[in-house]
PDB file of C-alpha atoms and ligand atoms in Angstrom:
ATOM      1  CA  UNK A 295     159.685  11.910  31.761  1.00  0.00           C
ATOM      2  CA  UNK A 296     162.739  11.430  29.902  1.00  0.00           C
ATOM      3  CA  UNK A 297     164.730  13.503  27.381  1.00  0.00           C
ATOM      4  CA  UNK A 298     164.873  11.397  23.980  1.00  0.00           C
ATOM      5  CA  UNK A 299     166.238  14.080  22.017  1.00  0.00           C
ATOM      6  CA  UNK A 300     168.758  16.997  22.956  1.00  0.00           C
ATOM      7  CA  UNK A 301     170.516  19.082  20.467  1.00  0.00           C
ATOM      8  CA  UNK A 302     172.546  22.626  21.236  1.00  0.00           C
ATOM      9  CA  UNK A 303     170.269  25.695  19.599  1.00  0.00           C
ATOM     10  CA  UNK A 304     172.597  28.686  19.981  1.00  0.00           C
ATOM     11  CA  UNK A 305     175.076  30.852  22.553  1.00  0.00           C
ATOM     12  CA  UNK A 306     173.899  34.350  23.207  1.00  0.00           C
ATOM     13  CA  UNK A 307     176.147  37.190  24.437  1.00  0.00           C
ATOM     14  CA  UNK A 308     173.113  39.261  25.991  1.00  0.00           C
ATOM     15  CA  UNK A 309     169.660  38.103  26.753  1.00  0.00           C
ATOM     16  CA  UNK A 310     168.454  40.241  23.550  1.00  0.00           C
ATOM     17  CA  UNK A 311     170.295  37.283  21.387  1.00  0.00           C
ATOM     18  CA  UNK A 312     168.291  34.502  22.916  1.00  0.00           C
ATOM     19  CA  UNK A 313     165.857  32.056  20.944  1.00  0.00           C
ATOM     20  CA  UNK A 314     162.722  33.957  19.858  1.00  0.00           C
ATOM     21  CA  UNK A 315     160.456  31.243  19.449  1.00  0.00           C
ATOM     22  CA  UNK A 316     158.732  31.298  23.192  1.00  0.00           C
ATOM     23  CA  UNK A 317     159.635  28.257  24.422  1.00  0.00           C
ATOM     24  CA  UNK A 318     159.776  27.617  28.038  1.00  0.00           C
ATOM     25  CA  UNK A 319     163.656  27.195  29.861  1.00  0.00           C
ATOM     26  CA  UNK A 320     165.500  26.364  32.907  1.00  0.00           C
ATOM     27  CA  UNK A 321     168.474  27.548  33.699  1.00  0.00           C
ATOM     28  CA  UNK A 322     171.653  26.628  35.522  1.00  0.00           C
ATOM     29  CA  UNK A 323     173.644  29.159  37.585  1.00  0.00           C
ATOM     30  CA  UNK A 324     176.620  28.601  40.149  1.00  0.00           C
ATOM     31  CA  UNK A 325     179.919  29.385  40.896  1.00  0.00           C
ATOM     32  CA  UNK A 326     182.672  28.131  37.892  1.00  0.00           C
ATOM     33  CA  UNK A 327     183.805  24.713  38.388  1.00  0.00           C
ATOM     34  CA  UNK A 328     180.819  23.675  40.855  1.00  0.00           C
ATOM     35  CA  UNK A 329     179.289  21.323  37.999  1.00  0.00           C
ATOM     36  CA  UNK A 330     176.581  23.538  35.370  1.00  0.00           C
ATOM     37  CA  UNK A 331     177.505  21.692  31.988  1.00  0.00           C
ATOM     38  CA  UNK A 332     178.437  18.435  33.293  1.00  0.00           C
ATOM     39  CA  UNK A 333     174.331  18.328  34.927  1.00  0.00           C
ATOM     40  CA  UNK A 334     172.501  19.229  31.880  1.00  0.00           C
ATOM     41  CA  UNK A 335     174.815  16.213  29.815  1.00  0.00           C
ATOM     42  CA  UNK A 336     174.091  14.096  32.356  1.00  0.00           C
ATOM     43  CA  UNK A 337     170.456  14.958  32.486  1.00  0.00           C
ATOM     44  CA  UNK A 338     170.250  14.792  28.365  1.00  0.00           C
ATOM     45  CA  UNK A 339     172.181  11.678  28.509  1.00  0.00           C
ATOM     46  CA  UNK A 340     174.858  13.676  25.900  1.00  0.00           C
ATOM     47  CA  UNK A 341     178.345  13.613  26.767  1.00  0.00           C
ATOM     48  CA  UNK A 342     179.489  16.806  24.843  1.00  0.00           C
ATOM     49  CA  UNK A 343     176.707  18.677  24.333  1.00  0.00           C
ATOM     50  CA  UNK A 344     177.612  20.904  26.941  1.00  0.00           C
ATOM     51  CA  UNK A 345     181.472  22.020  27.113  1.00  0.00           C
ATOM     52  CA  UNK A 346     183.138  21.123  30.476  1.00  0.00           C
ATOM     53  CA  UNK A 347     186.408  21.302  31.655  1.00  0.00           C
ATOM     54  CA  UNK A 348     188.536  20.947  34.863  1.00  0.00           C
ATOM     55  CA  UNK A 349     189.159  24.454  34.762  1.00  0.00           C
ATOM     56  CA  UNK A 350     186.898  27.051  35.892  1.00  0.00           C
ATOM     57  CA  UNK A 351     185.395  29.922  33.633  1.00  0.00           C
ATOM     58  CA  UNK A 352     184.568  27.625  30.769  1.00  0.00           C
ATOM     59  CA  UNK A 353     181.223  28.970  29.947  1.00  0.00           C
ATOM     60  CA  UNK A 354     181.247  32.070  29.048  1.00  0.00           C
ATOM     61  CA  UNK A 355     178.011  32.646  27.156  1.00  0.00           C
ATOM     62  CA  UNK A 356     173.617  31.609  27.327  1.00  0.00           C
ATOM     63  CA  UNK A 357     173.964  28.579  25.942  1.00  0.00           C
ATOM     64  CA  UNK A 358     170.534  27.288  24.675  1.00  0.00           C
ATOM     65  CA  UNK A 359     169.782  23.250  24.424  1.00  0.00           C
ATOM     66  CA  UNK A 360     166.921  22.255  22.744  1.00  0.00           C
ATOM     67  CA  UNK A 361     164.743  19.612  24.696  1.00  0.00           C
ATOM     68  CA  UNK A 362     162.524  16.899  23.010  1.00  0.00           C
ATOM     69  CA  UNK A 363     162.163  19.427  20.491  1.00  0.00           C
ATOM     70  CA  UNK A 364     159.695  21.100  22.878  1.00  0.00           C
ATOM     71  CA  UNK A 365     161.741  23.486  25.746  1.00  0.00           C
ATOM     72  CA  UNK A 366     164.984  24.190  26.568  1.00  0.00           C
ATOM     73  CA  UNK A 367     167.727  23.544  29.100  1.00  0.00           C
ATOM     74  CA  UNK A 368     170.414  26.702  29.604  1.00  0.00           C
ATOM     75  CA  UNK A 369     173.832  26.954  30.214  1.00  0.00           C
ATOM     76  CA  UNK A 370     174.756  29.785  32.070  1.00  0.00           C
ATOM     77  CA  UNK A 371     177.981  31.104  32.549  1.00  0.00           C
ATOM     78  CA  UNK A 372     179.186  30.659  36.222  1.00  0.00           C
ATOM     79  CA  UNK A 373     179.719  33.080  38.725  1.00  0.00           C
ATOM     80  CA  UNK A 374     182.436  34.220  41.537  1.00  0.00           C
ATOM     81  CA  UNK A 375     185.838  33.139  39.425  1.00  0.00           C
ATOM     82  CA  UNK A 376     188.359  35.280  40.980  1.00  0.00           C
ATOM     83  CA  UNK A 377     191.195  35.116  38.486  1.00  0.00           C
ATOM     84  CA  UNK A 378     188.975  36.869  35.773  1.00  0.00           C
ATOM     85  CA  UNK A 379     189.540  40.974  34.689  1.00  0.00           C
ATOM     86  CA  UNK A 380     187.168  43.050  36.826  1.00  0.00           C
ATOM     87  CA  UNK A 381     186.007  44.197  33.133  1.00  0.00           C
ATOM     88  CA  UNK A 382     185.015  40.678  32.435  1.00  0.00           C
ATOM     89  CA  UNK A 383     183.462  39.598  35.647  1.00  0.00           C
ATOM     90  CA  UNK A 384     181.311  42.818  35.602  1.00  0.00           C
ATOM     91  CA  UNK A 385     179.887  41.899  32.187  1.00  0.00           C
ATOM     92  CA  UNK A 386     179.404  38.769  33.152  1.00  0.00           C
ATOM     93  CA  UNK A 387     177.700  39.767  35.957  1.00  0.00           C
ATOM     94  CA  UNK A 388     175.439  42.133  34.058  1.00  0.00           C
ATOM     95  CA  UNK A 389     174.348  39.530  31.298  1.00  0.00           C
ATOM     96  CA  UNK A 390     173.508  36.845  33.950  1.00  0.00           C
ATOM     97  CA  UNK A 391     171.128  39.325  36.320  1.00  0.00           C
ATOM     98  CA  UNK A 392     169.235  41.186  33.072  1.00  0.00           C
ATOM     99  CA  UNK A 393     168.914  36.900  31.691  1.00  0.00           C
ATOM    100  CA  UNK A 394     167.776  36.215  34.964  1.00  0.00           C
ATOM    101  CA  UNK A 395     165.485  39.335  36.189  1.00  0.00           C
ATOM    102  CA  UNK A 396     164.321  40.022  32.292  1.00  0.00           C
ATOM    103  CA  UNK A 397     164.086  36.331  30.466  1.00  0.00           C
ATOM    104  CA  UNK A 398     160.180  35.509  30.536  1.00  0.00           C
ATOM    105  CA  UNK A 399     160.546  32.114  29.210  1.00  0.00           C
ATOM    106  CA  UNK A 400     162.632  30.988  32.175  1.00  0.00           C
ATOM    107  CA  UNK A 401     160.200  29.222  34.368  1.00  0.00           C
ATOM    108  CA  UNK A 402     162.885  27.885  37.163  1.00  0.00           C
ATOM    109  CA  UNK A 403     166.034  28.565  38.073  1.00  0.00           C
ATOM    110  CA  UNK A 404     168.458  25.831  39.114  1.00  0.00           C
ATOM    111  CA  UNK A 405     170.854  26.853  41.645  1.00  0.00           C
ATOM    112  CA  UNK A 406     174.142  24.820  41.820  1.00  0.00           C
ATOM    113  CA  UNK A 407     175.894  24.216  45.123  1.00  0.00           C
ATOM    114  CA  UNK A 408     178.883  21.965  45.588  1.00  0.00           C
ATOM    115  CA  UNK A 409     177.737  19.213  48.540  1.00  0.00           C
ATOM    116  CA  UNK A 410     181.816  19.524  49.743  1.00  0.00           C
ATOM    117  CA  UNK A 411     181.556  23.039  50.913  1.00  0.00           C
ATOM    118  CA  UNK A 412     180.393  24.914  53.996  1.00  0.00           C
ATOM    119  CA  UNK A 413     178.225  27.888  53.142  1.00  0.00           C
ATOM    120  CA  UNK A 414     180.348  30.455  50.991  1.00  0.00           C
ATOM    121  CA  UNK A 415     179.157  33.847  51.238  1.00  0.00           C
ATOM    122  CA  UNK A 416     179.042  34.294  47.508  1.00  0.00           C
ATOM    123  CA  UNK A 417     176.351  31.611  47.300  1.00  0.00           C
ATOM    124  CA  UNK A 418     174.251  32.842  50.197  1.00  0.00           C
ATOM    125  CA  UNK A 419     174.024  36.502  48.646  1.00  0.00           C
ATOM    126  CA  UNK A 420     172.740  35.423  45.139  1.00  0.00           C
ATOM    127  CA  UNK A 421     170.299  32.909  47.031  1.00  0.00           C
ATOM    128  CA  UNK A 422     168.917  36.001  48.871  1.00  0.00           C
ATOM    129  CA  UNK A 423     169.016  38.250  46.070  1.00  0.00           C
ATOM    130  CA  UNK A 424     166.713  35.972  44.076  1.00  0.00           C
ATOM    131  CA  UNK A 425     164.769  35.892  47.019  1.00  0.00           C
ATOM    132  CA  UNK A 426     164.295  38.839  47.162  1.00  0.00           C
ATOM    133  CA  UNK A 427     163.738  39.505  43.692  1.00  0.00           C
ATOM    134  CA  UNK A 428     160.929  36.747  43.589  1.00  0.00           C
ATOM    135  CA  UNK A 429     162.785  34.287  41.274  1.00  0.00           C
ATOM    136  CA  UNK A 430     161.803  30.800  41.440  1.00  0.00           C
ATOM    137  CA  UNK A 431     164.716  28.933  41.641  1.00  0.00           C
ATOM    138  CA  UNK A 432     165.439  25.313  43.160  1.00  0.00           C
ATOM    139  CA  UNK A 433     168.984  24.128  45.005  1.00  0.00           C
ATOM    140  CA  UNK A 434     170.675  21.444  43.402  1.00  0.00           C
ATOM    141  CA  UNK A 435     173.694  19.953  45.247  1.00  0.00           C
ATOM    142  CA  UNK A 436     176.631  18.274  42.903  1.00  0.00           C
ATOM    143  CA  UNK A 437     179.746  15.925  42.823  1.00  0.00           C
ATOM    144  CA  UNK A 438     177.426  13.603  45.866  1.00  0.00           C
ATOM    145  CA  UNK A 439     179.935  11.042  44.554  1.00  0.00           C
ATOM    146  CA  UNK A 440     182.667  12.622  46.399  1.00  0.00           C
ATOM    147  CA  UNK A 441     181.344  12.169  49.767  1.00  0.00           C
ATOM    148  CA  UNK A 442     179.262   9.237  50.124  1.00  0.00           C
ATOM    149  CA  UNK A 443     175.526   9.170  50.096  1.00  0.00           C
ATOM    150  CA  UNK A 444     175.099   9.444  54.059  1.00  0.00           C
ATOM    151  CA  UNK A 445     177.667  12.309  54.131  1.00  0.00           C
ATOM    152  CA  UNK A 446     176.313  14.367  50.980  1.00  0.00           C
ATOM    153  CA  UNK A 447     172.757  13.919  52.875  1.00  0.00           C
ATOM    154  CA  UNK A 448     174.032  15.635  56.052  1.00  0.00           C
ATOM    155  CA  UNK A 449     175.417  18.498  54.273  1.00  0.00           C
ATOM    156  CA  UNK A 450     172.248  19.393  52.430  1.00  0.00           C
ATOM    157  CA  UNK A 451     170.257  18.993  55.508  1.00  0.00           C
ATOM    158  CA  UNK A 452     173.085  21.271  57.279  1.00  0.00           C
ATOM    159  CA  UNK A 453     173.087  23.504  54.190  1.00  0.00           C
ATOM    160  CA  UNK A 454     169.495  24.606  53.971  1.00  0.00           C
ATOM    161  CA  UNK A 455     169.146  24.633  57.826  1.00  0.00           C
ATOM    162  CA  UNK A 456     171.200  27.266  57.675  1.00  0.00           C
ATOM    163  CA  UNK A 457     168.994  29.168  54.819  1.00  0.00           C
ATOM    164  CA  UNK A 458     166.298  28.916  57.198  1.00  0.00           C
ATOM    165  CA  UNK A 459     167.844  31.307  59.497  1.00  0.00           C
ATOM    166  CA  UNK A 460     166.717  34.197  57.747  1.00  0.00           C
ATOM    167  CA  UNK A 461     164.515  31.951  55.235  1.00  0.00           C
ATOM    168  CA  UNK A 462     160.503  31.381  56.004  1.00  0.00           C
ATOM    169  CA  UNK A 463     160.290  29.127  53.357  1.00  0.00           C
ATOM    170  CA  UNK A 464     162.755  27.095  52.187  1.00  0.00           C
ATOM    171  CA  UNK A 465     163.277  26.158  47.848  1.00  0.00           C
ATOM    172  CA  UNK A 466     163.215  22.507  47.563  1.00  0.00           C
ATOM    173  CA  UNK A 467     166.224  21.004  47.108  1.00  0.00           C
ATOM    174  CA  UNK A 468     167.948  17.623  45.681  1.00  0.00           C
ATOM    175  CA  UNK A 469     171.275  15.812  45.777  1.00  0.00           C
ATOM    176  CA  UNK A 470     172.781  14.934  42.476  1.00  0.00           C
ATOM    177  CA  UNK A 471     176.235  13.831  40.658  1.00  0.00           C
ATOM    178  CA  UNK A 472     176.938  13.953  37.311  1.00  0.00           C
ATOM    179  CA  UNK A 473     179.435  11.334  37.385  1.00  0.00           C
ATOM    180  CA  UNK A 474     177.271   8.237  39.264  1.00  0.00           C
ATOM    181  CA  UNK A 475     174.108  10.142  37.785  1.00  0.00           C
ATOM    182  CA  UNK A 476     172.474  10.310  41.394  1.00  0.00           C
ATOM    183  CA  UNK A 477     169.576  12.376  41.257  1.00  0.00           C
ATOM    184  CA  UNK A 478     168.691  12.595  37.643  1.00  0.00           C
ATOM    185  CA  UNK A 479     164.988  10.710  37.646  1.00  0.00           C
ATOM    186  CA  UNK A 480     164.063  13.051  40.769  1.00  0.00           C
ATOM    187  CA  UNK A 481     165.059  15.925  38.864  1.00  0.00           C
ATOM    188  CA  UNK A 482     163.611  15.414  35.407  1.00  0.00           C
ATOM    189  CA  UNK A 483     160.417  14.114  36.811  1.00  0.00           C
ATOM    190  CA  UNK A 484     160.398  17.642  38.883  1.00  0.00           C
ATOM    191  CA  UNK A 485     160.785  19.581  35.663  1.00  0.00           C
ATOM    192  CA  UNK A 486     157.756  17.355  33.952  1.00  0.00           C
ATOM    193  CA  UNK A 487     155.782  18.330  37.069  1.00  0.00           C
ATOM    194  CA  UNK A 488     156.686  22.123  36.094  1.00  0.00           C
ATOM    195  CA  UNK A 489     156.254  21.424  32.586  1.00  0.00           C
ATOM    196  CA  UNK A 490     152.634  19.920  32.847  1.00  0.00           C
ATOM    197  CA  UNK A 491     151.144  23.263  34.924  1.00  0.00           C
TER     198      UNK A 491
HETATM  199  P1  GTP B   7     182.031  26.737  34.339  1.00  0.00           P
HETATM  200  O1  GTP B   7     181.351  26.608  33.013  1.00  0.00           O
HETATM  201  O2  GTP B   7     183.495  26.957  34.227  1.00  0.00           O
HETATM  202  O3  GTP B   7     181.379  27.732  35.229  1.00  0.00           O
HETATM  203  O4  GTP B   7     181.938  25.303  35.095  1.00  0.00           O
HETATM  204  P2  GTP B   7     180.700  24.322  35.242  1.00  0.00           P
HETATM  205  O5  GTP B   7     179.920  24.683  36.444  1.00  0.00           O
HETATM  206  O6  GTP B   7     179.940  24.201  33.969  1.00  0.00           O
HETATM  207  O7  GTP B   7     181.432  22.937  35.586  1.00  0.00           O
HETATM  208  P3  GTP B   7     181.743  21.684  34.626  1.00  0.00           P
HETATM  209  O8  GTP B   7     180.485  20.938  34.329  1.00  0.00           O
HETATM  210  O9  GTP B   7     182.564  22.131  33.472  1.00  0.00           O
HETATM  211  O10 GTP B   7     182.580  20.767  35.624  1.00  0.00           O
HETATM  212  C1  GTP B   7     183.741  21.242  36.290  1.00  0.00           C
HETATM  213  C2  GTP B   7     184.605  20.069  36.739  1.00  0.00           C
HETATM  214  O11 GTP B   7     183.927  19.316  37.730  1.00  0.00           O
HETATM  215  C3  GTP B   7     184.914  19.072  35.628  1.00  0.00           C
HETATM  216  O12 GTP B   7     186.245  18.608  35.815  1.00  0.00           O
HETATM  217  C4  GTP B   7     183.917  17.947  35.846  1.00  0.00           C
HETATM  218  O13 GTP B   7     184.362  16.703  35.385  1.00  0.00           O
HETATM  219  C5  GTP B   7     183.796  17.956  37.354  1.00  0.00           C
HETATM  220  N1  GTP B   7     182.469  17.454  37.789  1.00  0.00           N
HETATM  221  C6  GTP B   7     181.264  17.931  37.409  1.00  0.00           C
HETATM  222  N2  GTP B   7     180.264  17.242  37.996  1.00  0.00           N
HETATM  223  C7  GTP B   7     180.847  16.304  38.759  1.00  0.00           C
HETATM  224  C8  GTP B   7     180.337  15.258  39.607  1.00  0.00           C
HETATM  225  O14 GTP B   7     179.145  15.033  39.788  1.00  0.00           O
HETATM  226  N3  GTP B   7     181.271  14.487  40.257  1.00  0.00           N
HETATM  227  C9  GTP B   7     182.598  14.676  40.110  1.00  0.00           C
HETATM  228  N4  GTP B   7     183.415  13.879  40.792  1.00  0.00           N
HETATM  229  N5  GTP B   7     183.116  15.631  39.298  1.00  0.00           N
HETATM  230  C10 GTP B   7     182.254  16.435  38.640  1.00  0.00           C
HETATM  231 MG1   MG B   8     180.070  25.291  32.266  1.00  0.00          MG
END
């Protein structure tokens, strides 16, 4: 599959404010900073259709992308971005969990790690809270470029190793960067697979 045609629909401040029209989504989630908008361009093949910057906290709001005219891709704001009001995080917080628990169009969840990093805690808590709230969700390691193919390779493997400590059945997972565009045929032609069931 590819994406000819991607187009931003609409930012929504609570899940209430989302598209109406029943399409089907996936959704990006991850710490601020760890890569959300910068996948879905590179995945769309749109430089600036999804805001990114080099510093964190950028996206703030659901924002909707509109797929081949057909389903959509969503922006999520990111998570665990210390230097934001308690006020603010704990909205935040509240809008992504009712999107995520509530939203029936969502079909998958994409998880975002950064391949760099050990383990954080903050990562490893929402992974087993989706767990154990029965979302589907799939891992998605960014920035590959940083480390080398045979490097970023050994971290995944080391990465959901560790998941399987407590973990009977491990999410699949796949190594991508936005800026070589590793990974982006594996993932779309994932998502078809989803789409065509
Ligand atoms: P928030 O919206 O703030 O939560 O961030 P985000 O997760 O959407 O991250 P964003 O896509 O804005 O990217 C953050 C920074 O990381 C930017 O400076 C990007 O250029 C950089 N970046 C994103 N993906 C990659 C990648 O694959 N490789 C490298 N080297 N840099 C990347
Ligand atoms: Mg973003």
């Amino acid at each position: 599959m590819d994406i000819k045609k991607s187009a931003f629909s609409l930012s929504a401040p609570s899940i209430g404010l989302c598209p109406t029209d029943n399409k089907i989504e996936y959704a990006f989630i991850g710490r601020s900073n760890v890569g959300k908008s910068s996948l879905i361009n590179m995945l769309c093949n749109h430089k600036g259709l999804a805001k990114t910057s080099a510093t964190p906290g950028k996206t703030l709001l659901i924002n909707h992308f509109i797929i081949n005219d057909s389903w959509y891709l969503v922006d999520l704001p990111g998570y665990g971005f210390a230097k934001r009001s308690k006020t603010v995080q704990q909205k935040l917080q509240q809008m992504i969990s009712s999107y995520i628990l509530q939203r029936e169009q969502l079909v998958n969840l994409f998880v975002l790690i950064d391949i760099r990093h050990e383990q954080q805690k903050i990562d490893r808590e929402f992974i087993d809270w989706l767990g154990e709230s029965g979302v589907p969700f799939t891992i998605v390691f960014t920035k590959a470029d940083k480390l080398g193919v045979v490097k970023s390779r050994q971290n995944a493997e080391k990465w959901m190793k560790q998941l399987a400590d407590t973990w009977e059945e491990l999410p699949p997972y796949f190594v991508t960067s936005s800026e070589k565009r590793i990974g982006r045929e594996e993932l779309l032609n994932y998502i078809d697979e989803i789409n065509k069931k």
